[in-house]
PDB file of C-alpha atoms in Angstrom:
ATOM      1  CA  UNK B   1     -25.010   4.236  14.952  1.00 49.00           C
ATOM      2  CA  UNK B   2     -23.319   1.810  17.188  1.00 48.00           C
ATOM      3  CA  UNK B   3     -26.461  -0.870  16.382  1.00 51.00           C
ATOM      4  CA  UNK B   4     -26.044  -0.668  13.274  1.00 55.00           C
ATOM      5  CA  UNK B   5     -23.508  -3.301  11.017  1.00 57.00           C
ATOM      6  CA  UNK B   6     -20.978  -1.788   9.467  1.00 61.00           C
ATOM      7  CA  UNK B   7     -22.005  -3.972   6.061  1.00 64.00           C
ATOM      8  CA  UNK B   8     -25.627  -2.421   6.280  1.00 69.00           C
ATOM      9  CA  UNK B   9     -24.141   0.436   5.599  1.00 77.00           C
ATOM     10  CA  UNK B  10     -21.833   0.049   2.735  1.00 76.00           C
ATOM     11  CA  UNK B  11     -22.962   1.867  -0.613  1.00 86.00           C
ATOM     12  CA  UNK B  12     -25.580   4.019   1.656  1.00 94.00           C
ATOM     13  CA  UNK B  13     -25.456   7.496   0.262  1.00 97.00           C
ATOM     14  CA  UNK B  14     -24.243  10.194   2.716  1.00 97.00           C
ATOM     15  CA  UNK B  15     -26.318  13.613   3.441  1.00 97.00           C
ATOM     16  CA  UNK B  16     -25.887  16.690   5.962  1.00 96.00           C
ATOM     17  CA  UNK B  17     -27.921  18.481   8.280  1.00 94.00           C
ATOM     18  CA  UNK B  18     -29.079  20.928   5.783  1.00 93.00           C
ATOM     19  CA  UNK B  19     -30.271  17.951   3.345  1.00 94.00           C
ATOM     20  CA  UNK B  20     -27.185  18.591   0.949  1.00 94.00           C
ATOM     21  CA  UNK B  21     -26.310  14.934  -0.648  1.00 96.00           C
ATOM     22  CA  UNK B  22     -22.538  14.859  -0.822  1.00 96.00           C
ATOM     23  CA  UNK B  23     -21.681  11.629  -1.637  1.00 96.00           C
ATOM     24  CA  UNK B  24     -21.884   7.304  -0.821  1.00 97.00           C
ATOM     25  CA  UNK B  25     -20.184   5.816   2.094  1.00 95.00           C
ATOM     26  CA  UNK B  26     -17.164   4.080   0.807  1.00 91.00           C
ATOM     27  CA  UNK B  27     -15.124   2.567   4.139  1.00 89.00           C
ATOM     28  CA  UNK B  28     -14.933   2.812   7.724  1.00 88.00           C
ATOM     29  CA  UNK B  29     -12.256   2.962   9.845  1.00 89.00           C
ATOM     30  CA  UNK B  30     -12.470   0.556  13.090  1.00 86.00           C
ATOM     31  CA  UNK B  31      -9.992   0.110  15.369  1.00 87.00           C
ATOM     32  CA  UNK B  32      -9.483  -3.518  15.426  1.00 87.00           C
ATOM     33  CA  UNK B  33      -8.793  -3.862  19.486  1.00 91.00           C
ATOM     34  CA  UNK B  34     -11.844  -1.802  20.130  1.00 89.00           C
ATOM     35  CA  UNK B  35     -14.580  -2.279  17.349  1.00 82.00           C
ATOM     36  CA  UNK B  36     -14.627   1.357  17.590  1.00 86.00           C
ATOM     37  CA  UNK B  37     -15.555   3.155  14.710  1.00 85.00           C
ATOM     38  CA  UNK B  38     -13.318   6.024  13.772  1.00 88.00           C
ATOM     39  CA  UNK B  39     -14.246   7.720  10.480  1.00 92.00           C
ATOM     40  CA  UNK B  40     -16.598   7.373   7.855  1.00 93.00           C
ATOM     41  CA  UNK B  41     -14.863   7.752   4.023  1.00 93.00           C
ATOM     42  CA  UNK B  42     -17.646   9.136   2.167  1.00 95.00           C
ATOM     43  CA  UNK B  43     -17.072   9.467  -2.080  1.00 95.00           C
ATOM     44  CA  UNK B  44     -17.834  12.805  -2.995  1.00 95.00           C
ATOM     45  CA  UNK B  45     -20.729  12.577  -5.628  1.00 95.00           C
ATOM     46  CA  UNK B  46     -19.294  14.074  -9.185  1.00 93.00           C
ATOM     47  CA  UNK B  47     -21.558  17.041  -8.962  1.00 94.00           C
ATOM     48  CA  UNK B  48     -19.414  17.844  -5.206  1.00 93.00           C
ATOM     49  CA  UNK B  49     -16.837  20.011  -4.629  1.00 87.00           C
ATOM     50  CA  UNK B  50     -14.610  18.914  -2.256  1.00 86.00           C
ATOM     51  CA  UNK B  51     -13.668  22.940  -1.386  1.00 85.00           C
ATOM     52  CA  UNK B  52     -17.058  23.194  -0.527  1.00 83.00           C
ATOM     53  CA  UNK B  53     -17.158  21.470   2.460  1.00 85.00           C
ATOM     54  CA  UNK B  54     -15.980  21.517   6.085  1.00 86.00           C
ATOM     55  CA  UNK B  55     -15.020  18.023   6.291  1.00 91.00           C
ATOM     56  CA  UNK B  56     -10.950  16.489   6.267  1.00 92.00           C
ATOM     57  CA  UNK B  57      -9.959  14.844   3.338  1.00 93.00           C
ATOM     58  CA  UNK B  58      -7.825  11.767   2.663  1.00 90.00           C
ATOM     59  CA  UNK B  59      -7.005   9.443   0.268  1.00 87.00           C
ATOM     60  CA  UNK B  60      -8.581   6.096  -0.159  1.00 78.00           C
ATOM     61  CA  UNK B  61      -8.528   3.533  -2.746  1.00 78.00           C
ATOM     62  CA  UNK B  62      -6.239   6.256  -4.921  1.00 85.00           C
ATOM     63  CA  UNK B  63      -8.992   8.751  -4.682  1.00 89.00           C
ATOM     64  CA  UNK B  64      -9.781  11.736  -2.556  1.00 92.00           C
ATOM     65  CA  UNK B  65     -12.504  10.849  -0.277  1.00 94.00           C
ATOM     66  CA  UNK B  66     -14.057  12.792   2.513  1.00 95.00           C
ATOM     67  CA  UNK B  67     -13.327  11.726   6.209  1.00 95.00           C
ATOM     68  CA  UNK B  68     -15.789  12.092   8.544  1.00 95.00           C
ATOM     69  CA  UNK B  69     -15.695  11.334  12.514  1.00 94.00           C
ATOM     70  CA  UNK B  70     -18.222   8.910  13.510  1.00 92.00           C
ATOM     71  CA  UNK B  71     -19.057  11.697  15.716  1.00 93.00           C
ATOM     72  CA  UNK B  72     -20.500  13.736  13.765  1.00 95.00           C
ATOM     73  CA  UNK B  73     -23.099  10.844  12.630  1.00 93.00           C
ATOM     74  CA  UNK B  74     -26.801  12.202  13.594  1.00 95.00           C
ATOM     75  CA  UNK B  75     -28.857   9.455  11.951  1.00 92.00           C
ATOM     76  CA  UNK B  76     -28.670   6.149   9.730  1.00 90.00           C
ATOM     77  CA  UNK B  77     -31.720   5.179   8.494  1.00 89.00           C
ATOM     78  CA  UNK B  78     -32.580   4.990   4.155  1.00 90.00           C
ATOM     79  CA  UNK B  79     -29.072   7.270   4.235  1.00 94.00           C
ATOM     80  CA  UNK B  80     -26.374   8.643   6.401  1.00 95.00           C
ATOM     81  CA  UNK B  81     -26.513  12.021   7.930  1.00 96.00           C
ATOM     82  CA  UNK B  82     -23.811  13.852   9.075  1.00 96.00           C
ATOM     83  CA  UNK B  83     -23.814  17.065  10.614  1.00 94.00           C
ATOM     84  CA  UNK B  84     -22.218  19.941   8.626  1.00 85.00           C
TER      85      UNK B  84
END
């Protein structure tokens, strides 16, 4: 992920491992000293449960969004997939 412009990805919706679609990518969190990217913010599709999932939660924008280590990032290509 590290070649990849943080405003390619923008609006790029966000899947797991096991092909489940949870949601777009909303923000990223970059440490401004570093360019290092910290988190992904992903907004949970409607049809999500939040409960459902293994991933930390936090609040963005007023909303609960999930927050997901750039770590666990295993590809970018027409979406974002993050292992479960």
């Amino acid at each position: 992920m590290p070649d990849e412009l943080a405003e390619n990805l923008s609006g790029k919706e966000v899947m797991t491992s096991n092909g489940t679609y949870i949601g777009v990518l909303h923000n990223i969190q970059m440490d401004l000293k570093t360019g290092a990217i910290g988190d992904l913010f992903v907004s949970p599709f409607d049809d999500v449960s939040i409960d459902q999932h293994r991933f930390e939660t936090t609040q963005d924008d007023g909303e609960e969004k999930f927050s997901i280590p750039v770590s666990r990032v295993k590809s970018v290509d027409d979406c974002v997939v993050v292992q479960q």
